[in-house]
Coordinates of C-alpha atoms in Angstrom, one line a residue:
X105 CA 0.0 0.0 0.0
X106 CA 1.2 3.4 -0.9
X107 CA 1.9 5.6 2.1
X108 CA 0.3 9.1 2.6
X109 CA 1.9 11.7 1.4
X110 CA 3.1 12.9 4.9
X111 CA 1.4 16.9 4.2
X112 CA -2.0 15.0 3.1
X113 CA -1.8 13.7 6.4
X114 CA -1.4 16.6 8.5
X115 CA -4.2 18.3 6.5
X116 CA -6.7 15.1 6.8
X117 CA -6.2 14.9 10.7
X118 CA -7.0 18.4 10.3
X119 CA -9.9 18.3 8.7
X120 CA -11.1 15.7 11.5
X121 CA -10.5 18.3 14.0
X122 CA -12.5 20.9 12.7
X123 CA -15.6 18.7 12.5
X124 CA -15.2 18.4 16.0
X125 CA -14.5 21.9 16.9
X126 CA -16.5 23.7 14.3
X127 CA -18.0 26.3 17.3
X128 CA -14.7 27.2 18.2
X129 CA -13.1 30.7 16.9
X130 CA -10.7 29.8 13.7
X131 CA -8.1 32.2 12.4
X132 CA -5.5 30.3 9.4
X133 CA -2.8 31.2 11.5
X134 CA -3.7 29.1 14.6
X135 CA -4.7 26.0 12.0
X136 CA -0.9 26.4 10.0
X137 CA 0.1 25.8 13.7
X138 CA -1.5 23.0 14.7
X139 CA -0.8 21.7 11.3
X140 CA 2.9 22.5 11.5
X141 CA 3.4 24.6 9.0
X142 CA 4.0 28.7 8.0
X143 CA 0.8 30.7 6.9
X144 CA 1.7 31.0 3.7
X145 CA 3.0 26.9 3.0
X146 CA -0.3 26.1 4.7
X147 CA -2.5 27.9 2.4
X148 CA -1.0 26.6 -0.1
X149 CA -0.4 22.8 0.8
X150 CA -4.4 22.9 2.2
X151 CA -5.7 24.1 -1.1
X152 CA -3.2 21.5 -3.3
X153 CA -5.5 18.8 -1.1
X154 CA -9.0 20.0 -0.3
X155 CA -9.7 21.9 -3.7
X156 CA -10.3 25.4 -1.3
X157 CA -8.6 28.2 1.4
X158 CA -8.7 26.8 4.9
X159 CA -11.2 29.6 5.9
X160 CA -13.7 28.8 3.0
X161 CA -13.6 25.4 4.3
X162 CA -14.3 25.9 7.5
X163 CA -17.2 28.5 6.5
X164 CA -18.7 25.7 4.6
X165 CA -18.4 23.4 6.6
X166 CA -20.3 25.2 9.4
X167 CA -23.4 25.9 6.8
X168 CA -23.7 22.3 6.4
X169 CA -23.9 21.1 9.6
X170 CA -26.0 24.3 10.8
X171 CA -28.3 23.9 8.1
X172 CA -29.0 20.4 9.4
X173 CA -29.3 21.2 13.0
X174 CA -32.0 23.4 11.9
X175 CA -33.8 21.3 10.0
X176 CA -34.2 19.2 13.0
X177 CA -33.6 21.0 16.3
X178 CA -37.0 22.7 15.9
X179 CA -36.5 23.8 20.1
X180 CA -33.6 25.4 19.8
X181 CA -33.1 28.9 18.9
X182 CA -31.2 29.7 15.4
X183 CA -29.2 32.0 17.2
X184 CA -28.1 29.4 19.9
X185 CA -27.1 27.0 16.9
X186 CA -25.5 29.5 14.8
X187 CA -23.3 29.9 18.4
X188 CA -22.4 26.0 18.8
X189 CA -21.4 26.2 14.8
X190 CA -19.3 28.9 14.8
X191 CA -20.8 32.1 13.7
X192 CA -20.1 35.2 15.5
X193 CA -23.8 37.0 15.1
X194 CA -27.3 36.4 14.3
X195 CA -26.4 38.6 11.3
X196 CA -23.5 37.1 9.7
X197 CA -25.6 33.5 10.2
X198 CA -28.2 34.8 8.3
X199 CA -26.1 36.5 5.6
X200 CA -23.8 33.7 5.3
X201 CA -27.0 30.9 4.9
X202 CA -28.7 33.4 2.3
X203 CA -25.6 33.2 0.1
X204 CA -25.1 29.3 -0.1
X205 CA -28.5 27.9 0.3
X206 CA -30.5 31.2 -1.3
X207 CA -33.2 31.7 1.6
X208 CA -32.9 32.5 5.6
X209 CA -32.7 30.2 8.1
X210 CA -36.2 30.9 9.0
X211 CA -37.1 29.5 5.8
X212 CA -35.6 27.0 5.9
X213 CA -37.0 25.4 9.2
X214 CA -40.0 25.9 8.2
X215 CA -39.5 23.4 4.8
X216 CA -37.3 25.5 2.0
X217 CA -34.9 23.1 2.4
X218 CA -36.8 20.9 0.0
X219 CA -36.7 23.3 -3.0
X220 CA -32.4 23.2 -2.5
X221 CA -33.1 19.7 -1.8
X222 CA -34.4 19.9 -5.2
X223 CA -32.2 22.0 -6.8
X224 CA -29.1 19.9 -6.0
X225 CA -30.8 16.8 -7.6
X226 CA -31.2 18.8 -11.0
X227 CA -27.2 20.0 -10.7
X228 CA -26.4 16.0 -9.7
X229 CA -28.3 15.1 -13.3
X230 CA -26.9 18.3 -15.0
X231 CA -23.4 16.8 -14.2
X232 CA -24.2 13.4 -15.2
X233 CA -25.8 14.5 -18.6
X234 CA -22.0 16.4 -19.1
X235 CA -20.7 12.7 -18.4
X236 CA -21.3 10.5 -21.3
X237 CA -18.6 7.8 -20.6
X238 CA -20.2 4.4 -20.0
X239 CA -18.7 4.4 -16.7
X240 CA -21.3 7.4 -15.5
X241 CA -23.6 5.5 -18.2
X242 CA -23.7 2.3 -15.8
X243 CA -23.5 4.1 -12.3
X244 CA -26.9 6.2 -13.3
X245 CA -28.4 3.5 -14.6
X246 CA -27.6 1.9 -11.3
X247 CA -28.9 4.5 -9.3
X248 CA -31.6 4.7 -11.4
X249 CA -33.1 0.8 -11.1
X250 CA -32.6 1.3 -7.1
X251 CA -34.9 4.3 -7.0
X252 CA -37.4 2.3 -9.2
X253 CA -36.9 -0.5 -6.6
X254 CA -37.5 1.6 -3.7
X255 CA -39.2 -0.5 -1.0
X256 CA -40.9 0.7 2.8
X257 CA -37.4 -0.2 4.9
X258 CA -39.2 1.9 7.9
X259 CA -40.5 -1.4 9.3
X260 CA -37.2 -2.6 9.7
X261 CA -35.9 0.2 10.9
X262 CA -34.6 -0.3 15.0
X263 CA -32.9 1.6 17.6
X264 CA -30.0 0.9 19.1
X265 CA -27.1 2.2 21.4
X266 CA -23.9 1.7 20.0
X267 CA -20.3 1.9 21.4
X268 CA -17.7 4.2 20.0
X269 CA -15.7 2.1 17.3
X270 CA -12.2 3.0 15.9
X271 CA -11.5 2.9 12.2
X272 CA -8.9 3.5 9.8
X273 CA -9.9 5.9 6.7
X274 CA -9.3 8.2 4.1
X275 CA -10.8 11.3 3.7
X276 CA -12.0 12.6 0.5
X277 CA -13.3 15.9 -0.7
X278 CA -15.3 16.3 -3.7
X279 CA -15.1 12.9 -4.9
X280 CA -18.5 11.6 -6.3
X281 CA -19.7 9.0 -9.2
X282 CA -17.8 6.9 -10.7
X283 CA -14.2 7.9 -9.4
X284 CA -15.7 7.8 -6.0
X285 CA -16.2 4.4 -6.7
X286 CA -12.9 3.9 -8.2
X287 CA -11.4 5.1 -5.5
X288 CA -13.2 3.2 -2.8
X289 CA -12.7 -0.1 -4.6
X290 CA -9.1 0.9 -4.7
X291 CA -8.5 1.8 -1.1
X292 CA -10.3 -1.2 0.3
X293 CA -8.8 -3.9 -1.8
X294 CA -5.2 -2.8 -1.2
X295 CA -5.8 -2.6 2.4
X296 CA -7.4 -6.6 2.4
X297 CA -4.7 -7.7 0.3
X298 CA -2.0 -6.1 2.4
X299 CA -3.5 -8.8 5.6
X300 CA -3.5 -5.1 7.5
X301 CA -6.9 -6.5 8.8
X302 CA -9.4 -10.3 8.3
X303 CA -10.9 -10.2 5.3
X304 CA -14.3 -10.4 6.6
X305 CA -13.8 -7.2 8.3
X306 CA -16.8 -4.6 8.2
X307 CA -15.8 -1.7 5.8
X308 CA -17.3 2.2 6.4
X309 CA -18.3 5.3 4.9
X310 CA -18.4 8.0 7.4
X311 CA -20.5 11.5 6.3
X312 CA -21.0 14.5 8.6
X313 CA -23.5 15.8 6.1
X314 CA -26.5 15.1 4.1
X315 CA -25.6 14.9 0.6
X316 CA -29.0 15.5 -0.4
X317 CA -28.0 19.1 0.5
X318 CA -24.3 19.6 -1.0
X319 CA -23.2 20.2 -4.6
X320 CA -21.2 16.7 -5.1
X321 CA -18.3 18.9 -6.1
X322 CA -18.4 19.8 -2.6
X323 CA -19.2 16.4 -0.8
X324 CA -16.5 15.2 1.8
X325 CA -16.5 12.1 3.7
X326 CA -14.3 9.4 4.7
X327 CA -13.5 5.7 3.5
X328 CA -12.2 3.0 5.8
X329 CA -12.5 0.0 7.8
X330 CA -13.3 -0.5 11.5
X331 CA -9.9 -1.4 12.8
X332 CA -8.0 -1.2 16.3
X333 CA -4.7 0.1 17.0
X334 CA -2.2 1.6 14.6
X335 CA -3.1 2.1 11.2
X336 CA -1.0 1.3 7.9
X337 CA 0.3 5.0 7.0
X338 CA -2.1 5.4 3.8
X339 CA -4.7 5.6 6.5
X340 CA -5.2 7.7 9.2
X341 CA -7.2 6.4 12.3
X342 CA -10.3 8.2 14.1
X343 CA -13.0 7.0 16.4
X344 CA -16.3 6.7 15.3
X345 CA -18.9 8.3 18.3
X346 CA -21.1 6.5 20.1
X347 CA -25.1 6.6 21.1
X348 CA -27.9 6.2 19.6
X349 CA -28.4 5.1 16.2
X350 CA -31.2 3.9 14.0
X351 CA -30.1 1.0 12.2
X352 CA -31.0 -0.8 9.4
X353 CA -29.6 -3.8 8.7
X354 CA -29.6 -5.6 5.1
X355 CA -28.4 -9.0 3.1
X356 CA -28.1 -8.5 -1.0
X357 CA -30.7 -5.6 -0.9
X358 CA -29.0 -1.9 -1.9
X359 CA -30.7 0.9 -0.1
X360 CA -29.9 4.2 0.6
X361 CA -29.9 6.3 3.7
X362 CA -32.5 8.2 1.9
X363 CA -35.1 5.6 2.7
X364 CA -34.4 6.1 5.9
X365 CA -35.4 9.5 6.2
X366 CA -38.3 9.4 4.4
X367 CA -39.6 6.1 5.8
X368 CA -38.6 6.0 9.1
X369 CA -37.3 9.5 10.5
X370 CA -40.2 11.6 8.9
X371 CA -42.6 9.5 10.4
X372 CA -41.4 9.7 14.1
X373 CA -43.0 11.1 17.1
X374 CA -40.2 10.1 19.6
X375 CA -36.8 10.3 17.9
X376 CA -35.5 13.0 15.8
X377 CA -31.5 13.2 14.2
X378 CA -29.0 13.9 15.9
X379 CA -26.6 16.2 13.6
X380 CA -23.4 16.3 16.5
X381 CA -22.7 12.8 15.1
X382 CA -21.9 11.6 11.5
X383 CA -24.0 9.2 9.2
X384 CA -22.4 5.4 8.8
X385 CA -22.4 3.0 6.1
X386 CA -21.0 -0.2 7.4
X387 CA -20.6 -3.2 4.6
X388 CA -18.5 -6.5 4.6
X389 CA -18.1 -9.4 2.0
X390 CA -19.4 -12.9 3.2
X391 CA -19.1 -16.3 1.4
X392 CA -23.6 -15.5 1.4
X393 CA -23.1 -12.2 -0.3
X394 CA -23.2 -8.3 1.3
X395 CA -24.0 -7.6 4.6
X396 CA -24.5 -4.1 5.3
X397 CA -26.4 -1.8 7.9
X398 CA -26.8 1.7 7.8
X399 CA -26.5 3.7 10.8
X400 CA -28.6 7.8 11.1
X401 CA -27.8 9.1 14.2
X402 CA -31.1 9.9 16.5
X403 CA -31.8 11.7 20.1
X404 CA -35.6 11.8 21.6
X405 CA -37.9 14.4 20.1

């Protein structure tokens, strides 16, 4: 396996710790810091990997998550939220939402967010339409049939408490489609061929945010396996959080997290999501086929 180049590194672990700290006061001074290197190298050596500055990154970032928090924290005040994610006023909040999503917060409580939701599906096809290799051919037609398959998974839908897990995992950042893919198959089979862990280990996909929201092009999330101890150094290793999850466990049957949403989580009276904690795909190969549960972080209503 090809080691980490050892600046993707320092920014990846960096990127970790933002979605952790996202409330706290960010200047791209303190980050070259804790990354270890001069303002200037560090502006540089971030946008070489994530595609963006540090501080338009970290604005981003905080407009996905708050967008999500208020979708669903309907008793909390927007300007408490807009607090815990980072921005300094009510003001700024508002401005800053208006510009990427195109209406106020208000708004969108109160059910815009389904006309962006909307919007972002016509970019998603405008991009594919652009894409007329048969690889993008095959992945929309496969997307495509699962839509047209789309079965009621909110009776199988439970709740669980889960423990904190450790993983080794790859973060990407605006990786979508069929090089998504690419990469994914990639990653996994060098790490199952290099013995770094069994090979009926569960693999993940970890996502802070709801891509149902974000422009692919701006899409980041991370690609790994749940794994203990040191990882091989084209990984790096975080720990998965703990609590409650609702989980939906399959065999051979695609789904999407989607489904969950709409036939589960909409239709709750007791559990809502929990947007401090990221979405989880787990998989793993068996001799029977694909296993696979998918895990949306809840909290009581």
């Amino acid at each position: 396996m090809e080691p980490l180049d050892h600046r993707m590194a320092r920014i990846l672990r960096l990127t970790h710790y933002l979605d952790h700290n996202l409330g706290d006061e960010v200047t791209v001074n303190a980050l070259a810091a804790q990354a270890c290197y001069s303002p200037y190298h560090f502006e540089r050596v971030f946008g070489d990997a994530v595609g963006t500055t540090p501080m338009d990154y970290v604005r981003q970032r905080r407009l996905q998550r708050v967008a999500l928090r208020v979708r669903y924290e309907n008793r909390t005040s927007l300007l408490q939220l807009a607090q815990e994610c980072g921005f300094a006023s009510n003001a700024s909040f508002s401005r800053s939402f208006r510009n990427y999503f195109g209406c106020s917060p208000t708004d969108w409580r109160h059910g815009a967010w389904r006309d962006v939701m909307a919007q972002n599906l016509q970019h998603v096809r405008a991009l594919e339409a652009a894409d007329p290799s048969p690889e993008m051919q095959a992945y929309v037609d496969f997307w495509m049939g699962l839509r047209a398959q789309h079965w009621d998974v909110g009776p199988r839908v439970r709740v669980a408490h889960l423990a904190a897990q450790s993983i080794w995992s790859c973060r990407t950042f605006g990786l979508w489609g069929p090089a998504q893919e690419r990469f994914c198959d990639t990653l996994l089979g060098n790490v199952f061929r290099s013995g770094a862990v069994p090979e009926d280990s569960w693999c993940c996909g970890v996502f802070s945010e709801d891509n149902a929201f974000i422009a692919p092009e701006n899409a980041v999330g991370d690609i790994g396996v749940l794994a203990q101890g040191l990882p091989p150094p084209s990984l790096v290793a975080q720990t998965l959080p703990g609590g409650m999850y609702a989980v939906l466990e399959t065999h051979n049957e695609p789904v999407t997290m989607q489904w969950m949403h709409e036939d589960w989580l909409e239709k709750q009276q007791y559990w809502t999501a929990d947007m401090s904690r990221p979405y989880i795909a787990l998989w793993r190969f068996t001799l029977a086929g694909i296993e696979s549960r998918m895990l949306l972080p809840v909290r009581p209503a």
